[in-house]
Coordinates of C-alpha atoms in Angstrom, one line a residue:
T208 CA -7.6 15.9 18.8
E209 CA -7.6 14.4 22.2
P210 CA -11.7 15.4 23.1
E211 CA -11.9 12.7 21.1
L212 CA -10.0 10.3 22.2
R213 CA -11.1 10.4 24.5
D214 CA -7.4 9.2 25.9
S215 CA -4.3 12.1 25.6
I216 CA -2.6 11.6 23.3
A217 CA 1.0 10.8 25.2
L218 CA -0.5 7.6 25.8
R219 CA -0.5 6.8 22.1
M220 CA 3.1 7.8 21.4
G221 CA 6.3 6.0 22.0
H222 CA 8.5 8.5 21.6
G223 CA 12.4 6.3 21.5
V224 CA 12.3 5.6 26.2
R225 CA 11.2 2.1 26.3
E226 CA 9.7 3.0 29.7
F227 CA 7.7 5.8 27.6
E228 CA 5.3 3.2 25.8
S229 CA 2.3 0.9 26.9
N230 CA 0.3 -0.8 25.9
K231 CA -2.7 2.4 24.2
T232 CA 0.6 3.1 22.1
R233 CA 0.3 3.3 18.7
A234 CA 2.7 5.7 17.5
W235 CA 6.4 5.7 17.9
F236 CA 8.9 9.1 17.1
V237 CA 12.1 8.3 18.0
T238 CA 16.1 8.8 16.4
T239 CA 17.2 6.9 13.3
G240 CA 19.6 5.3 15.6
Y241 CA 16.6 4.0 18.0
L242 CA 15.0 2.3 15.6
V243 CA 18.4 1.0 14.1
R244 CA 19.3 -0.8 17.2
I245 CA 15.3 -2.2 17.3
L246 CA 15.7 -3.6 13.8
A247 CA 18.7 -5.5 14.5
N248 CA 18.5 -6.7 17.8
H249 CA 14.2 -7.0 17.8
P250 CA 12.6 -7.6 14.5
E251 CA 9.8 -9.0 16.3
R252 CA 8.7 -5.8 17.5
F253 CA 7.1 -5.3 14.2
D254 CA 5.5 -8.3 13.4
N255 CA 2.1 -6.3 14.1
V256 CA 3.4 -2.6 12.3
S257 CA 1.0 -2.0 9.6
H258 CA 3.2 1.2 7.9
L259 CA 6.9 2.6 8.8
I260 CA 7.5 6.4 7.2
I261 CA 11.3 7.0 7.3
D262 CA 11.5 11.1 6.9
E263 CA 15.1 13.9 5.7
V264 CA 16.1 9.7 3.6
H265 CA 18.0 11.9 1.5
E266 CA 20.5 12.5 4.9
R267 CA 22.7 9.7 3.9
S268 CA 24.2 8.2 6.7
V269 CA 26.1 4.9 8.4
D270 CA 22.5 5.3 10.2
T271 CA 20.5 5.8 7.0
D272 CA 21.9 3.1 4.7
L273 CA 21.7 0.4 7.6
L274 CA 18.0 1.0 8.2
C275 CA 17.6 0.9 4.5
L276 CA 18.9 -2.3 5.2
L277 CA 17.6 -4.0 8.1
C278 CA 14.6 -2.1 5.9
R279 CA 14.4 -4.0 3.8
R280 CA 15.3 -7.6 5.6
L281 CA 12.0 -7.0 7.6
L282 CA 10.3 -6.4 4.4
A283 CA 11.9 -9.5 3.1
E284 CA 11.3 -11.8 5.7
R285 CA 9.0 -10.8 8.5
N286 CA 6.4 -8.4 7.2
S287 CA 5.6 -8.1 3.6
R288 CA 2.9 -5.8 5.1
I289 CA 3.9 -3.0 5.7
R290 CA 3.6 -0.3 4.0
L291 CA 6.7 1.7 4.0
V292 CA 7.7 5.9 3.5
L293 CA 10.7 7.4 2.5
M294 CA 9.9 11.0 2.8
S295 CA 13.0 14.1 1.7
A296 CA 12.7 17.0 0.0
T297 CA 15.8 16.3 -2.2
M298 CA 15.9 12.3 -2.9
A299 CA 17.0 10.1 -6.1
A300 CA 13.2 8.3 -5.6
D301 CA 13.9 5.8 -8.3
M302 CA 17.6 4.8 -6.6
Y303 CA 15.3 4.4 -3.3
A304 CA 12.8 2.1 -5.2
S305 CA 14.8 0.1 -7.3
Y306 CA 17.2 -0.1 -4.4
F307 CA 12.7 -1.4 -2.4
G308 CA 12.4 -3.4 -5.2
V309 CA 8.8 -1.9 -6.5
P310 CA 9.7 -0.9 -9.4
E311 CA 6.8 -0.3 -10.7
Q312 CA 4.9 1.0 -7.9
P313 CA 3.7 5.0 -8.1
L314 CA 5.6 7.7 -6.6
I315 CA 4.5 10.4 -5.4
S316 CA 6.3 14.1 -5.2
V317 CA 4.5 16.7 -4.2
G318 CA 6.4 20.7 -5.3
A319 CA 6.4 23.5 -3.3
R320 CA 7.4 26.3 -3.6
R321 CA 11.6 27.4 -2.7
F322 CA 11.7 30.4 -0.8

């Protein structure tokens, strides 16, 4: 994709270290703990964010549960336009849909063969 973008893809990807972000950064790849810290301390950084994708949401931990709480608060109080995407190979999709108050939203299930 770099030739099509005419600049380094690395300039468009932040990865959890502030000095590696620039005004060209379009996506962050960060740990759950880093995202929790940003949401808790600087929720204004998400005012112009369009999508938030959380993978492996089934791996319940303090950080993951806190992240879900902070995302729910963000959606309710600051930016209801964010599209929150929760992903996991195995998850209680109905529970998360209910938690975020959107049980009528379509759930996408992609079947796969187990090895």
